[in-house]
mmCIF file of C-alpha atoms in Angstrom:
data_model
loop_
_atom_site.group_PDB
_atom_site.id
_atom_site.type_symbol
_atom_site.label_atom_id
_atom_site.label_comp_id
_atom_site.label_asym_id
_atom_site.label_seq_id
_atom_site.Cartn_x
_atom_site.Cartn_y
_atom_site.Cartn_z
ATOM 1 C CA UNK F 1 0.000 0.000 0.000
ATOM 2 C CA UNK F 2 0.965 3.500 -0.444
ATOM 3 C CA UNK F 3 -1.943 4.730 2.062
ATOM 4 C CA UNK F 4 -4.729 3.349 4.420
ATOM 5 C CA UNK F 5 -6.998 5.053 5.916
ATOM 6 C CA UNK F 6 -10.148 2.945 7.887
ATOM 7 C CA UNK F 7 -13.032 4.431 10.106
ATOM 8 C CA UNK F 8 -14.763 2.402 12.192
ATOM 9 C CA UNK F 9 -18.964 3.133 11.821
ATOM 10 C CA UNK F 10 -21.578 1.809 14.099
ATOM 11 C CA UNK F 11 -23.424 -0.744 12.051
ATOM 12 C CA UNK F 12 -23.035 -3.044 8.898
ATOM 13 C CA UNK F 13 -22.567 0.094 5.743
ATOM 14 C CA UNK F 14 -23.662 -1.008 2.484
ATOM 15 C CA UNK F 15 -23.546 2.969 0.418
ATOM 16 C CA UNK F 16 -20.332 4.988 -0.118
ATOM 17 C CA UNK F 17 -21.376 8.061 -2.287
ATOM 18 C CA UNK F 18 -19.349 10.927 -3.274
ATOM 19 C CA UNK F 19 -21.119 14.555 -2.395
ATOM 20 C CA UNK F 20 -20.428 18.022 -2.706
ATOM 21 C CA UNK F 21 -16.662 19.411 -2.041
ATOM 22 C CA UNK F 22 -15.442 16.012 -1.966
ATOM 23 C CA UNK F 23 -17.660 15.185 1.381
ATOM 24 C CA UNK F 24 -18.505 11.560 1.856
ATOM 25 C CA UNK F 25 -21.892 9.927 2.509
ATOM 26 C CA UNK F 26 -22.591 6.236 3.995
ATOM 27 C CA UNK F 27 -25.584 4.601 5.655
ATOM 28 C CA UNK F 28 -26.500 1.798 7.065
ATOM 29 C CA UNK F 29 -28.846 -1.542 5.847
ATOM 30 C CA UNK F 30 -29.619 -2.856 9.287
ATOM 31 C CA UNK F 31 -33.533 -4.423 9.569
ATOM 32 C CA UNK F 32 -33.574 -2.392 13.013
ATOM 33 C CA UNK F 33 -34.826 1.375 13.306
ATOM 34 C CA UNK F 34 -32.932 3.672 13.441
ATOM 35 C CA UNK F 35 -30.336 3.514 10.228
ATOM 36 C CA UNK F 36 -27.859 6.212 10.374
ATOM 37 C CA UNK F 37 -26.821 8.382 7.344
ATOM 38 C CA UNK F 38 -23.975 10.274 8.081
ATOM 39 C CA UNK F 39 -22.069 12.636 5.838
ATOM 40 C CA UNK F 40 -18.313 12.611 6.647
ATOM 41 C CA UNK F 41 -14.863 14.901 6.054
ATOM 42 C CA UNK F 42 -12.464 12.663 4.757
ATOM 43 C CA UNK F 43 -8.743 12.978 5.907
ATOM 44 C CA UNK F 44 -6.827 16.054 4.265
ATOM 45 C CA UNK F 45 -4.619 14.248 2.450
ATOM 46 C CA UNK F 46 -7.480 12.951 0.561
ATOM 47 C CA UNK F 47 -8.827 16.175 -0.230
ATOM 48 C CA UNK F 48 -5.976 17.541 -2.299
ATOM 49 C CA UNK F 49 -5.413 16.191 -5.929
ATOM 50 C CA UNK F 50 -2.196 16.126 -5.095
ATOM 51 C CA UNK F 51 -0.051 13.206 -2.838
ATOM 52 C CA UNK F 52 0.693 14.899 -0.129
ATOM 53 C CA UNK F 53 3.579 14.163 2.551
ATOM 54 C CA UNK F 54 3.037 12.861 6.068
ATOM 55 C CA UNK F 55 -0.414 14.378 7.498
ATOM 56 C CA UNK F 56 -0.958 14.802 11.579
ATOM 57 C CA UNK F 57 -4.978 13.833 11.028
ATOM 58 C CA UNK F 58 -5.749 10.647 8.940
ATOM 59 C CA UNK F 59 -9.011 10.160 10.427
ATOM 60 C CA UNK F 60 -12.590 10.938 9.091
ATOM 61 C CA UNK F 61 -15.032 13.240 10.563
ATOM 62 C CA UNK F 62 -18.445 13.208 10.907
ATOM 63 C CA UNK F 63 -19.913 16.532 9.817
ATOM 64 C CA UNK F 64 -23.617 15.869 9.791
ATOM 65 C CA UNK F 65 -26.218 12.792 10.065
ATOM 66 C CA UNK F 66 -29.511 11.608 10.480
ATOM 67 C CA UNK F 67 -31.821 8.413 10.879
ATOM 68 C CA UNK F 68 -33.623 6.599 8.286
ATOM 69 C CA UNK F 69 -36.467 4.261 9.384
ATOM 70 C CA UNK F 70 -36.112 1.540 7.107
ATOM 71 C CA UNK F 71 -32.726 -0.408 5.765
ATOM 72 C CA UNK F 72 -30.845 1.982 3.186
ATOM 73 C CA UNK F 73 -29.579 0.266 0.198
ATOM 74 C CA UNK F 74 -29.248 2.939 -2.466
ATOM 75 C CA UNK F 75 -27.935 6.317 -2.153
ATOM 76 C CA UNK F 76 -27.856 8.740 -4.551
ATOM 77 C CA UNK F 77 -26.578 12.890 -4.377
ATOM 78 C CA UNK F 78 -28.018 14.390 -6.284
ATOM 79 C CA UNK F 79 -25.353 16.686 -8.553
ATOM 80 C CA UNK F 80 -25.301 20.281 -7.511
ATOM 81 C CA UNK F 81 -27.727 20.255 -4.998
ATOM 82 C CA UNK F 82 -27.796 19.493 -1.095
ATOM 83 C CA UNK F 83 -30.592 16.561 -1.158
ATOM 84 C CA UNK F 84 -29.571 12.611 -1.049
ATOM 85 C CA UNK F 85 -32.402 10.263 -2.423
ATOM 86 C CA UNK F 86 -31.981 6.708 -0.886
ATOM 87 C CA UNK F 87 -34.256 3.558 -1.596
ATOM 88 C CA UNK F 88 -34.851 0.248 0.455
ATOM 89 C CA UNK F 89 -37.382 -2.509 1.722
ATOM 90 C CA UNK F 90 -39.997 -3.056 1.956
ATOM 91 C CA UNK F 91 -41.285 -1.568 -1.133
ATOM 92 C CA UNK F 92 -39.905 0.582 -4.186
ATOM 93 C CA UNK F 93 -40.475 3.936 -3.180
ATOM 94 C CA UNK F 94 -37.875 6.262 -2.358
ATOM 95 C CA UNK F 95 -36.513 8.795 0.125
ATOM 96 C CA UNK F 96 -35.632 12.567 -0.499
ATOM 97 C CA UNK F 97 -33.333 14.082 2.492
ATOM 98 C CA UNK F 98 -31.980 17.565 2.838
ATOM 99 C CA UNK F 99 -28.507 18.142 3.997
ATOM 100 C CA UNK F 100 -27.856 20.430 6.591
ATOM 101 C CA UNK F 101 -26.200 23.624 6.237
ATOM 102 C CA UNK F 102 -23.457 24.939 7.894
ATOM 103 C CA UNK F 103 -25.659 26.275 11.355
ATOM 104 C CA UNK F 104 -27.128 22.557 11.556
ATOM 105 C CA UNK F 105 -25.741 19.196 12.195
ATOM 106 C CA UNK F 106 -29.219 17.330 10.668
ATOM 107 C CA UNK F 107 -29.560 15.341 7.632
ATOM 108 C CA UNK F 108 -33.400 15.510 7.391
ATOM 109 C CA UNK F 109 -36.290 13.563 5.590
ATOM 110 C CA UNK F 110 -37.986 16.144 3.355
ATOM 111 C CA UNK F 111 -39.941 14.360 1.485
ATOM 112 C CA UNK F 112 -41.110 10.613 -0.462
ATOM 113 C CA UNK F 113 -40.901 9.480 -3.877
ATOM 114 C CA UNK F 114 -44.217 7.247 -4.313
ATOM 115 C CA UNK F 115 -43.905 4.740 -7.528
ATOM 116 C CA UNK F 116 -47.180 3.050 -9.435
ATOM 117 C CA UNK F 117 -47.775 -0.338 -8.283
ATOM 118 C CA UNK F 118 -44.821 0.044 -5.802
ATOM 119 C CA UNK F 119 -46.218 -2.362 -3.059
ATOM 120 C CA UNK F 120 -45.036 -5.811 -2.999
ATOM 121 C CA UNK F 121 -42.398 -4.677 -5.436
ATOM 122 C CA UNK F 122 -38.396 -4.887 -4.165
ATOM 123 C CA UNK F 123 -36.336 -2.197 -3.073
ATOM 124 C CA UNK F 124 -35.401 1.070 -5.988
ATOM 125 C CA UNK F 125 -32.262 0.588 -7.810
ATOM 126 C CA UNK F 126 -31.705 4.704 -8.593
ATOM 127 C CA UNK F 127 -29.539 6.638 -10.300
ATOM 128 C CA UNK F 128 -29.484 11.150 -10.761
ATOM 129 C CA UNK F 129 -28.358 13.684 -12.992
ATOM 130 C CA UNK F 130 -28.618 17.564 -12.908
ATOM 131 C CA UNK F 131 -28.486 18.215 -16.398
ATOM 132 C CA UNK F 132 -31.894 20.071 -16.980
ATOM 133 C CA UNK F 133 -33.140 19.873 -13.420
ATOM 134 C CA UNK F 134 -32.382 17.730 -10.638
ATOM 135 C CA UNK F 135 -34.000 14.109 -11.774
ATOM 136 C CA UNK F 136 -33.945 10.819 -10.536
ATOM 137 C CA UNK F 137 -33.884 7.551 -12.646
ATOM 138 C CA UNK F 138 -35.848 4.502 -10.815
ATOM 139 C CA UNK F 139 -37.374 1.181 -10.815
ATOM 140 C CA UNK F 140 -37.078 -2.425 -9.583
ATOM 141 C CA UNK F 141 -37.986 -4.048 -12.788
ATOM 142 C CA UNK F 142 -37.647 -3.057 -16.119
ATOM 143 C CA UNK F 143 -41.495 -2.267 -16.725
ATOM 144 C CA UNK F 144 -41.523 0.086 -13.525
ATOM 145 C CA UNK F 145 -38.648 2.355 -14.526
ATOM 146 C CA UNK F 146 -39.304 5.819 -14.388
ATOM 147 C CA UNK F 147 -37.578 9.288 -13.535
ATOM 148 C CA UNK F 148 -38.853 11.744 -11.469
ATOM 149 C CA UNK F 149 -38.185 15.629 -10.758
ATOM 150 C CA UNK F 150 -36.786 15.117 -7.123
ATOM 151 C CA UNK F 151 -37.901 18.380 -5.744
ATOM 152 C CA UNK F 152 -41.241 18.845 -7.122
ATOM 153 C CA UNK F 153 -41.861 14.717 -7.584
ATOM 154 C CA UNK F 154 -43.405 15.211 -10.808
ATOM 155 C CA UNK F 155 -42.648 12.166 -13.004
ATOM 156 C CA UNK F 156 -41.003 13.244 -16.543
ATOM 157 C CA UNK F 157 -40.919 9.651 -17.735
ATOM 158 C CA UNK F 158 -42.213 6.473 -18.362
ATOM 159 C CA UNK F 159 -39.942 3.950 -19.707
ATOM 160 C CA UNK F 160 -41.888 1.053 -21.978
ATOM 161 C CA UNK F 161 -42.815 -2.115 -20.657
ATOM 162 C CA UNK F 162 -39.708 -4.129 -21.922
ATOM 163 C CA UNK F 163 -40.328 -7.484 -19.555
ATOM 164 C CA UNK F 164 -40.894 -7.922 -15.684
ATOM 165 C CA UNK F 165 -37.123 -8.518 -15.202
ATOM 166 C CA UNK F 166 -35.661 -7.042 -12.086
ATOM 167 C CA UNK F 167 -32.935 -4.780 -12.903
ATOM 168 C CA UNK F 168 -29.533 -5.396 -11.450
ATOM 169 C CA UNK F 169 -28.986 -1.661 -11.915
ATOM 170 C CA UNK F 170 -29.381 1.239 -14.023
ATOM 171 C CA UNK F 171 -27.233 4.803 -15.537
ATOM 172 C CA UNK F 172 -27.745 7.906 -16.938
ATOM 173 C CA UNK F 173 -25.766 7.349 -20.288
ATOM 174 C CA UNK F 174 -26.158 11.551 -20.852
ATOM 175 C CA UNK F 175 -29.163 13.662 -19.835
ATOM 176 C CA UNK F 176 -31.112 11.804 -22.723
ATOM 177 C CA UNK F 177 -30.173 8.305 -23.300
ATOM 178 C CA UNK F 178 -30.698 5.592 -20.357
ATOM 179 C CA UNK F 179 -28.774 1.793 -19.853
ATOM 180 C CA UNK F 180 -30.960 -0.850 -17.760
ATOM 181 C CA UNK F 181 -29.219 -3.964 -17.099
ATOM 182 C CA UNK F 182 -31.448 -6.619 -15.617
ATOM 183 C CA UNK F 183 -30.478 -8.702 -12.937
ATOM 184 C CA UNK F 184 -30.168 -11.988 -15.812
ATOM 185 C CA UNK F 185 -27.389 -9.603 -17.669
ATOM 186 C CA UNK F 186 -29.805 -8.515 -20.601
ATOM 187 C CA UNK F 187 -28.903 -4.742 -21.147
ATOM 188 C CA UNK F 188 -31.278 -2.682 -22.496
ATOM 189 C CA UNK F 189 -31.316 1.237 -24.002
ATOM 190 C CA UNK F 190 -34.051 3.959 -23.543
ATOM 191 C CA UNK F 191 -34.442 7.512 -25.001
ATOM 192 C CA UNK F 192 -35.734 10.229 -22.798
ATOM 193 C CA UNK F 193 -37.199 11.729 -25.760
ATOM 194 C CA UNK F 194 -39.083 8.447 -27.447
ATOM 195 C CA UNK F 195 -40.639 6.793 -24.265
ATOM 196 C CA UNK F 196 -42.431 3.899 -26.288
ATOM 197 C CA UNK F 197 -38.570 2.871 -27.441
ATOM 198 C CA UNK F 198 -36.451 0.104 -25.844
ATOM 199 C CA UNK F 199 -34.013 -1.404 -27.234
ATOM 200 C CA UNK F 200 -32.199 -4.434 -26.232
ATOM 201 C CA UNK F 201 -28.575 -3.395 -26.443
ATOM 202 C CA UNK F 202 -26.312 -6.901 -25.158
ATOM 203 C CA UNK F 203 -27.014 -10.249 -23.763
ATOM 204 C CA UNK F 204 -24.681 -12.527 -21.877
ATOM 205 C CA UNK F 205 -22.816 -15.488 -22.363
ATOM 206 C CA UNK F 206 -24.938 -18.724 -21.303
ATOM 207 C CA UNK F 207 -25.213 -19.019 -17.971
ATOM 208 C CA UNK F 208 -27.257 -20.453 -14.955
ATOM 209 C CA UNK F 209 -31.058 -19.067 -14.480
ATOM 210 C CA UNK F 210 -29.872 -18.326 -10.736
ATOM 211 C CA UNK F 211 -27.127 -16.045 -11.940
ATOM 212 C CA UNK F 212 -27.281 -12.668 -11.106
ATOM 213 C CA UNK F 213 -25.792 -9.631 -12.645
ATOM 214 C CA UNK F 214 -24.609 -6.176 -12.392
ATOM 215 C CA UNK F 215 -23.169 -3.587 -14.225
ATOM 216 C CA UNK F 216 -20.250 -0.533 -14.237
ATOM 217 C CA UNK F 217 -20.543 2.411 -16.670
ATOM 218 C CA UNK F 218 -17.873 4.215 -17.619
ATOM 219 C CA UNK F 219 -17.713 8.311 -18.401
ATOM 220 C CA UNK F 220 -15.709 9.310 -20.860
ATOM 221 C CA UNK F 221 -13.747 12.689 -21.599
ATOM 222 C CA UNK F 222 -15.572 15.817 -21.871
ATOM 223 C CA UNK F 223 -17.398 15.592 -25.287
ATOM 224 C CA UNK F 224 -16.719 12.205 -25.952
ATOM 225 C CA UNK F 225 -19.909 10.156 -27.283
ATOM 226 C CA UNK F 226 -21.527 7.962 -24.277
ATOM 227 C CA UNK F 227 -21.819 5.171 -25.917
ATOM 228 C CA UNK F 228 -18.336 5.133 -27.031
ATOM 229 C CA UNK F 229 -17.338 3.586 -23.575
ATOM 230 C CA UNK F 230 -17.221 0.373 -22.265
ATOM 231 C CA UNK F 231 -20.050 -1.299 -20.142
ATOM 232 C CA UNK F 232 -18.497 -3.821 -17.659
ATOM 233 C CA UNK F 233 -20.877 -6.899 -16.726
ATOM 234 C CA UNK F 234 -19.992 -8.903 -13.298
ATOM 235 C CA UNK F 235 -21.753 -11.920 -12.798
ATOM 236 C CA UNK F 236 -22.240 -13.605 -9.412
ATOM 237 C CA UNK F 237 -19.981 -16.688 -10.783
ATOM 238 C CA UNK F 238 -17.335 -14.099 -11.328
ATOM 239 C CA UNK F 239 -17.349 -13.884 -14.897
ATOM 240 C CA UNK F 240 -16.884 -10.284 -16.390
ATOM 241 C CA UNK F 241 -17.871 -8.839 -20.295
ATOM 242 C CA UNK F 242 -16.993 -5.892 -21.500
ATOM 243 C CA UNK F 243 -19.215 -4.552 -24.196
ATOM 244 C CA UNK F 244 -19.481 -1.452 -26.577
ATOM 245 C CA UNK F 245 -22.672 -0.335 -27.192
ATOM 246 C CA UNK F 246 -22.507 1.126 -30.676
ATOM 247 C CA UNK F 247 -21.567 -2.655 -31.392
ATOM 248 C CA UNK F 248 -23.494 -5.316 -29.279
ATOM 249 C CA UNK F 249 -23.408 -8.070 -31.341
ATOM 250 C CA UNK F 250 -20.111 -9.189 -29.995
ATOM 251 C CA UNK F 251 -17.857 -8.659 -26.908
ATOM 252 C CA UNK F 252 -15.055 -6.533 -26.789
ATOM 253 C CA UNK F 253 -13.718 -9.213 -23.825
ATOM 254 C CA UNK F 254 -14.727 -11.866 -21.843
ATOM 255 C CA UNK F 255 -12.719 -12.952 -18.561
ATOM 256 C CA UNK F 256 -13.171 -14.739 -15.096
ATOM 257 C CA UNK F 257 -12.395 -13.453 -12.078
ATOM 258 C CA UNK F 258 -10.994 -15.644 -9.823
ATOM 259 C CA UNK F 259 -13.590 -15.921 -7.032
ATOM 260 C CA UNK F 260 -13.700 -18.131 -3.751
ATOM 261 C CA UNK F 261 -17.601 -19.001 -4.078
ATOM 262 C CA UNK F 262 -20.738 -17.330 -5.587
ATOM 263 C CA UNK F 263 -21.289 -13.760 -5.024
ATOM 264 C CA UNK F 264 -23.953 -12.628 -2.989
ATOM 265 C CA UNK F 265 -26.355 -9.590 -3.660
ATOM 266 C CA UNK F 266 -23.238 -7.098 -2.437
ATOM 267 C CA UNK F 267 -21.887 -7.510 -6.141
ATOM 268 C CA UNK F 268 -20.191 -4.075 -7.473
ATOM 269 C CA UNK F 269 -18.203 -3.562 -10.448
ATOM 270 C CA UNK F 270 -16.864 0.012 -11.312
ATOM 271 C CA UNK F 271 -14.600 1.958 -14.079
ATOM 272 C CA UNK F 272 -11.279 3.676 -12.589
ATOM 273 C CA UNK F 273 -12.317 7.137 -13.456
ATOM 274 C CA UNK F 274 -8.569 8.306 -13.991
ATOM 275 C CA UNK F 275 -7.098 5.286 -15.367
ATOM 276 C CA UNK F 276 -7.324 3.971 -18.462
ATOM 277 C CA UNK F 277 -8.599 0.183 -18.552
ATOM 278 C CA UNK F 278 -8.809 -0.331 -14.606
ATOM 279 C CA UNK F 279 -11.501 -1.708 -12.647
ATOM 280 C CA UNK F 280 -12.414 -3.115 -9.711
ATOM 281 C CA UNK F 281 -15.104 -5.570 -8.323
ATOM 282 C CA UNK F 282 -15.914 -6.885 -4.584
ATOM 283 C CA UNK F 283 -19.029 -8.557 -3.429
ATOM 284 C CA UNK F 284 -17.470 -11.970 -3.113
ATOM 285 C CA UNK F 285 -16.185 -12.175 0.343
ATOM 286 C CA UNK F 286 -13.894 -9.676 2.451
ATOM 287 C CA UNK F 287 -11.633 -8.443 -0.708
ATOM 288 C CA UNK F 288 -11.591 -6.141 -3.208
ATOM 289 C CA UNK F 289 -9.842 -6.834 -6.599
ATOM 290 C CA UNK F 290 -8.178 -4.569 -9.219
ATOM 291 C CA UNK F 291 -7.627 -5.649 -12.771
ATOM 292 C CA UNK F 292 -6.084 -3.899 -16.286
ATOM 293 C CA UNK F 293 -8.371 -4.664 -18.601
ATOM 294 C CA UNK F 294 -6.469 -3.796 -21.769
ATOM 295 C CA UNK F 295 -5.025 -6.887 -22.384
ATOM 296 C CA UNK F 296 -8.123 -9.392 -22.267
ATOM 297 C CA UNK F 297 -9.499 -11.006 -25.159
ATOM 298 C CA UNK F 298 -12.697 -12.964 -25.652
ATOM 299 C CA UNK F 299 -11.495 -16.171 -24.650
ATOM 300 C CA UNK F 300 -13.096 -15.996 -21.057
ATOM 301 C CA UNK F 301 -9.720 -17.092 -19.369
ATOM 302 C CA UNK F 302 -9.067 -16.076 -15.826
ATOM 303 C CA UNK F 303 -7.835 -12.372 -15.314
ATOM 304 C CA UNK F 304 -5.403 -12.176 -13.238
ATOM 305 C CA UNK F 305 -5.932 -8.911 -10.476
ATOM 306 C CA UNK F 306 -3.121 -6.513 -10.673
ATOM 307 C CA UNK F 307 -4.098 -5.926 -6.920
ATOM 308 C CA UNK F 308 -6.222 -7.229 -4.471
ATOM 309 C CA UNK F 309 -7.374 -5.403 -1.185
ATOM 310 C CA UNK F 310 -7.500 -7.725 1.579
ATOM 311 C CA UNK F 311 -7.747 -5.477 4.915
ATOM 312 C CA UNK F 312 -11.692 -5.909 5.527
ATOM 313 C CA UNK F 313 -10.941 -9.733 5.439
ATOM 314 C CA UNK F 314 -8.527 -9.439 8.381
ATOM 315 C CA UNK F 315 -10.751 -6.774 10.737
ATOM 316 C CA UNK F 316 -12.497 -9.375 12.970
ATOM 317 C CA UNK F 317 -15.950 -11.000 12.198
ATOM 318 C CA UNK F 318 -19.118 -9.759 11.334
ATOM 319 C CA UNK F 319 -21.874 -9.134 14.017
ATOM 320 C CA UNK F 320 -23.150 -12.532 12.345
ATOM 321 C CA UNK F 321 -19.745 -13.755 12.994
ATOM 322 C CA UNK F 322 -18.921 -14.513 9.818
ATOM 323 C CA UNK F 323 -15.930 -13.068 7.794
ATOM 324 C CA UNK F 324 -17.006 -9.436 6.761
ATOM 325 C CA UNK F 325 -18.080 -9.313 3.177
ATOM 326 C CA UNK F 326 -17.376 -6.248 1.186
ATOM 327 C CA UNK F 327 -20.433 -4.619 0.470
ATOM 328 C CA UNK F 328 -19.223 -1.713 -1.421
ATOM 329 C CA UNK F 329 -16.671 0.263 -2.866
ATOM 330 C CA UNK F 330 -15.981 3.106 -5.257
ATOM 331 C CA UNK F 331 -13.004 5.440 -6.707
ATOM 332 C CA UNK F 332 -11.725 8.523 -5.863
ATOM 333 C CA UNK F 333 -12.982 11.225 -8.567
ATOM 334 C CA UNK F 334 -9.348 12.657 -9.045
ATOM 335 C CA UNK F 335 -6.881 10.450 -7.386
ATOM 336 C CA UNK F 336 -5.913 7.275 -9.913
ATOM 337 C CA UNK F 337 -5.497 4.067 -7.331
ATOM 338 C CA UNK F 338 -6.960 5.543 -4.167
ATOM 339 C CA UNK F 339 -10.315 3.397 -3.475
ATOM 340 C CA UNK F 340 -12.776 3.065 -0.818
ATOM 341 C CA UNK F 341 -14.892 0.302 1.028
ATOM 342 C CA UNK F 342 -16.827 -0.582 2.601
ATOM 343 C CA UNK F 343 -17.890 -4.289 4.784
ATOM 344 C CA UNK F 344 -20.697 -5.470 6.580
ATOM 345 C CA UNK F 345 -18.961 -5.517 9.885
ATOM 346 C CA UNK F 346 -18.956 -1.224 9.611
ATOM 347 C CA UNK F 347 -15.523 -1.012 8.423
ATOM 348 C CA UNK F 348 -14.649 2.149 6.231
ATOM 349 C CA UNK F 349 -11.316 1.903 4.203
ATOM 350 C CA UNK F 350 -9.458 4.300 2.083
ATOM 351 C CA UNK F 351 -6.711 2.611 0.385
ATOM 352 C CA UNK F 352 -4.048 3.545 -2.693
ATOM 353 C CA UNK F 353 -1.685 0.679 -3.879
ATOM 354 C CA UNK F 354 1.805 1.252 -5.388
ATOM 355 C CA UNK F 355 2.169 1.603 -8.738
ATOM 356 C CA UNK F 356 2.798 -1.598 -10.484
ATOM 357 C CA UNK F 357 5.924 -1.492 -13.209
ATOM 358 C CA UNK F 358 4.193 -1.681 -16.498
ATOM 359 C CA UNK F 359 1.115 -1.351 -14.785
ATOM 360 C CA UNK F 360 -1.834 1.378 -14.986
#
């Protein structure tokens, strides 16, 4: 390692989510009352864009929190405002909370995002933009996706009923162009502007019914076309596509990840934001792996991680007292190889690996 920061939270976090001036937000997925959602001040060093020296305060800070009633597991901010929308059992609808300004300590419930037919239906996957006005893209199967105008809750759109598939997550391509991937791999495109259109952009290599699936987006340079980047696939069995969308006929590459068992519904895969053919995928068991993606093929042979993470597998047992797993983990939005995590025994890392020789 180059750098390790960990914070210690009070319950099992499943959301890390990067807010305004570089502030982080995390909550909890407990069945209990009482969930916290705390927005905290990361360590200086991780607040310059710069590697800094030796820093006298390496620990996080909680600047504000608050209490959500039911288990969180999305979080969303929502860009260039101060609101957070989070989803979670037991039905579809979503949360809207406020966060506090500078006089206040309070991250406060303002408000609920009802959804048609939402009952009975599983938790939100949910994704926002800013672009026109603040909106957020949601649904827990591919004929209930929708997106909303979080501060008035007027829904804008209405995607068409494409199959009851739960979705094993959802991006805003650009303000006008939508990706669904369902939770058996199919990916799917919608336009904003043509509701009635879905188009089936990718399916997956043959696999098990029981499979599940999720999926990374990647953003691209300023003015670069959306579709013009990668899609990365993870699979519970480990196995990883990577797939253009202006050509889904075939995959640009096919690997395996070398995985100790089945994933379980923890399963993240995301694009290095600053570096080029990097990304990383947890969800498996207390570890996070890193792998260069530039040299894979199509052949589906084992990838081999250019590093793995291991510190959440060696921070004690779960309150189950199991192994943590690693629920979650995303990059830093300027810093190449810095990372955090996240594990169900409340276990916060921030970690940045040495630069491999030859390596991104």
């Amino acid at each position: 390692y180059r750098d390790l920061h960990t914070f210690e939270l009070q319950a099992p976090t499943r959301l890390i989510e990067w807010a305004r001036e570089s502030r982080v937000c995390v909550a909890g997925y407990g069945q209990s009352d009482g969930n916290e959602i705390l927005q905290l001040i990361p360590p200086p060093t991780l607040l310059t864009k710069e590697t800094q020296g030796l820093c006298p305060e390496r620990d996080f800070k909680v600047e504000c929190g608050g209490f959500s009633e039911r288990p969180v597991y999305s979080l969303k901010y929502v860009p260039d405002t101060s609101l957070l929308v989070t989803s979670g059992p037991p039905d579809s609808s979503l949360q809207v909370w406020q966060v506090s300004a500078e006089d206040s300590d309070v991250i406060k419930s303002v408000s609920s995002i009802a959804t048609e037919n939402g009952t009975g239906q599983s938790w939100a996957k949910i994704a926002t933009i800013s672009a026109r006005a603040p909106w957020v893209l949601h649904g827990s199967r591919l004929d209930r996706v929708q997106i909303t105008e979080v501060e008035s809750r007027k829904n804008v759109y209405t995607a068409a009923s494409g199959g009851s598939e739960e979705l094993g997550g959802l991006a805003f391509l650009d303000c006008n162009t939508l990706l669904l991937c369902c939770a058996t791999g199919r990916l799917c495109l919608a336009d904003v502007r043509q509701p009635q259109s879905l188009v089936e952009a990718g399916s997956v290599p043959s696999a098990p019914c029981s499979e599940q699936w999720c999926m990374g987006t990647r953003h691209g340079a300023q003015g670069s076309e959306p579709s013009s980047q990668p899609v990365a696939r993870l699979s519970s069995r480990g196995l990883l596509t990577l797939t253009d969308l202006r050509k889904t006929s075939e995959f640009l590459a096919l690997a395996k990840a070398r995985v100790p068992s089945p994933g379980s519904e923890f399963l993240c895969v995301s694009w290095a934001p600053a570096l080029e053919g990097c990304l990383a995928i947890s969800g498996f068991d207390g570890t996070v792996h890193v792998y260069d993606t530039q040299s894979w093929d199509s052949s589906g042979r084992e990838a081999e991680p250019i590093f793995v993470h291991k510190g959440h597998a060696f921070g004690g047992a779960g309150g189950s007292g199991d192994p943590p797993l690693v629920t979650v983990h995303t990059w830093h939005l300027q810093k190449p190889r810095t990372l955090l995590s996240a594990a169900s025994d409340g276990s916060l890392h921030v970690w940045d690996w040495v630069q491999p020789c030859g390596k991104c």
